[in-house]
Amino acid sequence: MAVTHADLAPSRSSTELGSKAGTVLLIICILCGLFCFILCLIAEASRSMVTWNSTGEGKHPTKECIYSGSGKTPLLCAGSAFLGLAVVMVVEHTYMLVAVSKSTPPVLITWDPDSSSAKALTWQAGFFFISTWIFFAVGEILLLIGVSVESGHLKNWSTPRPSCLTIPQGLFSAAGVFGLATTFLATGLYLTALKAHRLCHEQETVRRQVLDISVLFASPPMSPRHRIITAVDTENPTARQNHSGQPPSQFSSVFTKHSIDQV
């Protein structure tokens, strides 16, 4: 099998931004937010109503109220949504805090606050962070009000009373909208942190490349080493032979004979 670049790349840990665990956790948080929204709608549909009845005769009749139900269903739904939304916020923000603190390279060390992209991401992260906690606080307060009202007439709810506390229409629905918006804002905060982490990683890569190139050009060139060739005592020169392959004695005899003939 061929080895690809993805096989050689180091695998991301579960506590790193952009990992599979982070993506799964983000999807679970969004689904939990949708589930809390559905619970709030159920609580809104089943909230306790009040019926007023006039009792007594004469000029000063008295009025008494009777609840339409015990309020167990809206109480359970609102309480579950309250706890679920709180768990989602704690888990998601804890994961982001751990992921940012264990990121490589560290985001706070390699962050360049003077760049335009860094400033934009800073404002974006601040907006998502503040908006998330504001929406979360409002949603939790509304759910807490609903839980406290519905838990006040669990017993003897059908007994006539001179006064009855009721939840205004749309309170649980508004709490569900705020809770759902909280999960989406938290998702935006996670994506902003992921984008900032990738930007820091790119800046660190460029910084390392520039540093390597500057070190390469700043270092002086190395002078070549001179190689000294020394003769070895055991070496013997090789005798060259003439082109004709005849020994020198034959040349001298031929030259002498030619000189005598001329005389």
Short mmCIF file of C-alpha atoms in Angstrom, two decimals:
data_model
loop_
_atom_site.label_atom_id
_atom_site.label_comp_id
_atom_site.label_asym_id
_atom_site.label_seq_id
_atom_site.Cartn_x
_atom_site.Cartn_y
_atom_site.Cartn_z
CA MET A 1 0.00 0.00 0.00
CA ALA A 2 1.18 3.53 -0.79
CA VAL A 3 2.02 5.79 2.12
CA THR A 4 0.28 9.15 1.88
CA HIS A 5 0.93 12.47 3.60
CA ALA A 6 -2.05 11.89 5.90
CA ASP A 7 -0.45 8.68 7.16
CA LEU A 8 2.79 10.46 8.01
CA ALA A 9 1.05 13.38 9.75
CA PRO A 10 0.86 13.11 13.55
CA SER A 11 -2.55 12.20 14.90
CA ARG A 12 -4.36 14.77 17.01
CA SER A 13 -4.99 14.08 20.66
CA SER A 14 -8.50 14.03 22.07
CA THR A 15 -7.91 17.27 24.00
CA GLU A 16 -6.80 19.27 20.96
CA LEU A 17 -8.96 21.77 19.13
CA GLY A 18 -10.34 20.36 15.91
CA SER A 19 -9.96 16.72 16.97
CA LYS A 20 -12.63 14.08 16.47
CA ALA A 21 -13.47 14.11 20.17
CA GLY A 22 -14.02 17.86 20.07
CA THR A 23 -16.26 17.58 17.02
CA VAL A 24 -18.33 14.81 18.62
CA LEU A 25 -18.61 16.81 21.83
CA LEU A 26 -19.74 19.87 19.89
CA ILE A 27 -22.45 17.88 18.11
CA ILE A 28 -23.62 16.38 21.41
CA CYS A 29 -23.85 19.84 22.97
CA ILE A 30 -25.97 21.11 20.07
CA LEU A 31 -28.28 18.09 20.34
CA CYS A 32 -28.59 18.66 24.09
CA GLY A 33 -29.53 22.27 23.42
CA LEU A 34 -32.25 21.14 21.02
CA PHE A 35 -33.48 18.63 23.58
CA CYS A 36 -33.66 21.34 26.26
CA PHE A 37 -35.62 23.51 23.84
CA ILE A 38 -38.13 20.69 23.29
CA LEU A 39 -38.45 20.21 27.05
CA CYS A 40 -39.20 23.90 27.44
CA LEU A 41 -41.92 23.67 24.80
CA ILE A 42 -43.46 20.71 26.63
CA ALA A 43 -43.35 22.66 29.89
CA GLU A 44 -45.02 25.61 28.17
CA ALA A 45 -47.79 23.42 26.81
CA SER A 46 -48.44 21.70 30.16
CA ARG A 47 -48.01 24.63 32.53
CA SER A 48 -50.58 25.04 35.28
CA MET A 49 -53.55 27.28 34.65
CA VAL A 50 -55.77 28.98 37.23
CA THR A 51 -59.54 29.09 37.36
CA TRP A 52 -61.24 31.72 39.52
CA ASN A 53 -64.55 31.00 41.21
CA SER A 54 -66.78 33.36 43.19
CA THR A 55 -68.05 32.08 46.51
CA GLY A 56 -70.37 33.60 49.05
CA GLU A 57 -73.47 35.70 48.70
CA GLY A 58 -74.21 39.32 49.27
CA LYS A 59 -72.44 42.47 48.34
CA HIS A 60 -68.95 41.15 49.13
CA PRO A 61 -68.45 37.79 47.44
CA THR A 62 -65.07 36.11 47.81
CA LYS A 63 -63.01 34.74 44.96
CA GLU A 64 -61.00 31.56 45.10
CA CYS A 65 -58.65 30.01 42.58
CA ILE A 66 -58.07 26.43 41.61
CA TYR A 67 -55.08 25.08 39.69
CA SER A 68 -55.69 23.03 36.59
CA GLY A 69 -53.03 20.49 37.52
CA SER A 70 -50.36 19.54 39.99
CA GLY A 71 -47.56 20.93 37.82
CA LYS A 72 -45.42 17.78 37.89
CA THR A 73 -44.95 17.61 34.13
CA PRO A 74 -43.79 21.21 33.63
CA LEU A 75 -41.70 20.93 36.78
CA LEU A 76 -39.85 17.86 35.52
CA CYS A 77 -39.37 19.31 32.04
CA ALA A 78 -38.17 22.69 33.28
CA GLY A 79 -35.89 21.10 35.87
CA SER A 80 -34.37 18.76 33.29
CA ALA A 81 -33.81 21.64 30.87
CA PHE A 82 -32.23 23.69 33.67
CA LEU A 83 -29.76 20.96 34.59
CA GLY A 84 -29.09 19.93 30.99
CA LEU A 85 -28.26 23.45 29.88
CA ALA A 86 -25.94 23.92 32.86
CA VAL A 87 -24.13 20.65 32.13
CA VAL A 88 -23.71 21.59 28.46
CA MET A 89 -22.17 24.94 29.34
CA VAL A 90 -19.80 23.51 31.94
CA VAL A 91 -18.62 20.63 29.74
CA GLU A 92 -18.12 22.70 26.59
CA HIS A 93 -16.28 25.56 28.27
CA THR A 94 -14.13 23.18 30.31
CA TYR A 95 -13.13 21.32 27.16
CA MET A 96 -12.24 24.56 25.37
CA LEU A 97 -10.20 25.73 28.35
CA VAL A 98 -8.25 22.46 28.49
CA ALA A 99 -7.78 22.35 24.71
CA VAL A 100 -6.46 25.91 24.53
CA SER A 101 -4.10 25.41 27.48
CA LYS A 102 -2.66 22.20 26.00
CA SER A 103 -2.47 23.41 22.41
CA THR A 104 0.82 23.14 20.49
CA PRO A 105 2.14 25.78 19.98
CA PRO A 106 0.61 27.62 22.95
CA VAL A 107 -1.88 30.17 21.67
CA LEU A 108 -1.11 32.82 24.27
CA ILE A 109 2.63 32.68 23.56
CA THR A 110 2.56 32.76 19.75
CA TRP A 111 -0.36 35.19 19.51
CA ASP A 112 0.42 38.41 17.64
CA PRO A 113 -1.99 41.07 18.96
CA ASP A 114 -0.93 43.69 16.41
CA SER A 115 -2.17 41.86 13.31
CA SER A 116 -5.58 42.73 11.88
CA SER A 117 -6.76 39.13 11.84
CA ALA A 118 -5.81 38.71 15.50
CA LYS A 119 -7.76 41.82 16.47
CA ALA A 120 -10.82 40.64 14.54
CA LEU A 121 -10.69 37.22 16.17
CA THR A 122 -10.27 38.82 19.60
CA TRP A 123 -13.40 40.94 19.18
CA GLN A 124 -15.29 37.98 17.76
CA ALA A 125 -14.29 35.71 20.64
CA GLY A 126 -15.20 38.39 23.17
CA PHE A 127 -18.62 38.86 21.58
CA PHE A 128 -19.37 35.13 21.60
CA PHE A 129 -18.11 34.68 25.15
CA ILE A 130 -20.11 37.54 26.67
CA SER A 131 -23.24 36.77 24.64
CA THR A 132 -23.10 33.10 25.57
CA TRP A 133 -23.03 33.77 29.30
CA ILE A 134 -25.70 36.48 29.10
CA PHE A 135 -28.11 34.23 27.19
CA PHE A 136 -27.29 31.35 29.52
CA ALA A 137 -27.97 33.44 32.63
CA VAL A 138 -31.29 34.75 31.30
CA GLY A 139 -32.45 31.28 30.26
CA GLU A 140 -31.50 29.75 33.59
CA ILE A 141 -33.25 32.52 35.54
CA LEU A 142 -36.45 32.02 33.55
CA LEU A 143 -36.33 28.28 34.11
CA LEU A 144 -35.65 28.78 37.80
CA ILE A 145 -38.70 31.04 38.10
CA GLY A 146 -40.85 28.45 36.37
CA VAL A 147 -39.56 25.64 38.58
CA SER A 148 -40.19 27.60 41.77
CA VAL A 149 -43.77 28.46 40.75
CA GLU A 150 -44.70 24.98 39.57
CA SER A 151 -43.28 23.36 42.69
CA GLY A 152 -45.54 25.43 44.96
CA HIS A 153 -48.73 23.46 44.34
CA LEU A 154 -47.65 19.86 44.01
CA LYS A 155 -49.95 18.90 46.89
CA ASN A 156 -53.59 19.89 47.30
CA TRP A 157 -53.58 21.59 43.94
CA SER A 158 -57.35 21.11 43.56
CA THR A 159 -58.14 22.85 46.85
CA PRO A 160 -59.57 26.36 46.42
CA ARG A 161 -57.19 29.10 47.52
CA PRO A 162 -57.51 32.82 47.95
CA SER A 163 -54.40 33.47 45.82
CA CYS A 164 -52.52 31.47 43.22
CA LEU A 165 -49.18 32.07 41.57
CA THR A 166 -49.10 31.42 37.86
CA ILE A 167 -46.47 31.57 35.17
CA PRO A 168 -47.07 34.13 32.43
CA GLN A 169 -47.59 32.77 28.98
CA GLY A 170 -44.43 32.33 26.98
CA LEU A 171 -41.98 32.14 29.90
CA PHE A 172 -40.90 28.55 29.24
CA SER A 173 -40.77 29.21 25.49
CA ALA A 174 -38.52 32.21 26.02
CA ALA A 175 -36.29 30.12 28.28
CA GLY A 176 -36.02 27.49 25.56
CA VAL A 177 -35.09 30.10 22.96
CA PHE A 178 -32.40 31.53 25.22
CA GLY A 179 -31.07 28.05 25.95
CA LEU A 180 -30.93 27.13 22.26
CA ALA A 181 -29.22 30.42 21.44
CA THR A 182 -26.71 29.68 24.20
CA THR A 183 -25.63 26.42 22.57
CA PHE A 184 -25.21 28.05 19.16
CA LEU A 185 -23.24 30.95 20.62
CA ALA A 186 -21.01 28.47 22.46
CA THR A 187 -20.50 26.68 19.14
CA GLY A 188 -19.44 29.97 17.58
CA LEU A 189 -16.99 30.51 20.42
CA TYR A 190 -15.50 27.05 19.82
CA LEU A 191 -15.12 27.70 16.09
CA THR A 192 -13.49 31.06 16.82
CA ALA A 193 -11.00 29.40 19.17
CA LEU A 194 -10.29 26.78 16.51
CA LYS A 195 -9.68 29.47 13.90
CA ALA A 196 -7.35 31.33 16.26
CA HIS A 197 -5.43 28.13 16.95
CA ARG A 198 -4.93 27.51 13.24
CA LEU A 199 -3.84 31.10 12.72
CA CYS A 200 -1.26 30.79 15.49
CA HIS A 201 -0.01 27.54 13.99
CA GLU A 202 0.43 29.22 10.60
CA GLN A 203 2.24 32.16 12.18
CA GLU A 204 4.55 29.80 14.06
CA THR A 205 5.32 27.89 10.86
CA VAL A 206 6.16 31.09 8.97
CA ARG A 207 8.29 32.32 11.88
CA ARG A 208 10.30 29.11 11.90
CA GLN A 209 10.86 29.23 8.15
CA VAL A 210 12.05 32.85 8.33
CA LEU A 211 14.35 31.99 11.23
CA ASP A 212 15.86 29.04 9.37
CA ILE A 213 16.47 31.12 6.25
CA SER A 214 18.01 33.99 8.24
CA VAL A 215 20.36 31.62 10.04
CA LEU A 216 21.35 30.05 6.73
CA PHE A 217 22.25 33.38 5.10
CA ALA A 218 23.77 34.95 8.22
CA SER A 219 26.35 32.20 8.79
CA PRO A 220 29.76 32.80 7.00
CA PRO A 221 30.68 30.43 4.17
CA MET A 222 33.03 27.64 5.11
CA SER A 223 36.46 27.66 3.39
CA PRO A 224 37.37 24.48 1.51
CA ARG A 225 39.94 22.28 3.13
CA HIS A 226 43.28 21.82 1.28
CA ARG A 227 44.20 18.26 0.62
CA ILE A 228 47.92 17.53 0.90
CA ILE A 229 49.16 14.75 -1.35
CA THR A 230 52.18 12.98 0.01
CA ALA A 231 54.27 10.38 -1.72
CA VAL A 232 54.37 6.93 -0.32
CA ASP A 233 57.75 5.24 0.03
CA THR A 234 56.53 1.98 -1.38
CA GLU A 235 55.41 3.54 -4.65
CA ASN A 236 57.61 2.74 -7.72
CA PRO A 237 57.39 4.50 -11.08
CA THR A 238 56.16 2.38 -13.87
CA ALA A 239 58.56 2.02 -16.88
CA ARG A 240 57.09 3.15 -20.16
CA GLN A 241 57.65 1.08 -23.28
CA ASN A 242 58.22 2.48 -26.79
CA HIS A 243 55.54 2.30 -29.41
CA SER A 244 57.30 -0.38 -31.48
CA GLY A 245 57.81 -2.70 -28.58
CA GLN A 246 61.58 -3.24 -29.39
CA PRO A 247 64.34 -2.88 -26.79
CA PRO A 248 66.81 0.10 -27.06
CA SER A 249 69.80 -2.17 -27.93
CA GLN A 250 68.29 -3.04 -31.31
CA PHE A 251 67.93 0.67 -32.18
CA SER A 252 71.65 1.30 -31.44
CA SER A 253 72.84 -1.64 -33.60
CA VAL A 254 70.72 -0.55 -36.53
CA PHE A 255 71.99 3.03 -36.25
CA THR A 256 75.68 1.85 -36.24
CA LYS A 257 75.21 -0.35 -39.32
CA HIS A 258 73.61 2.49 -41.24
CA SER A 259 76.55 4.80 -40.47
CA ILE A 260 79.17 2.26 -41.74
CA ASP A 261 77.32 1.79 -45.04
CA GLN A 262 77.38 5.50 -45.70
CA VAL A 263 81.17 5.66 -45.20
#
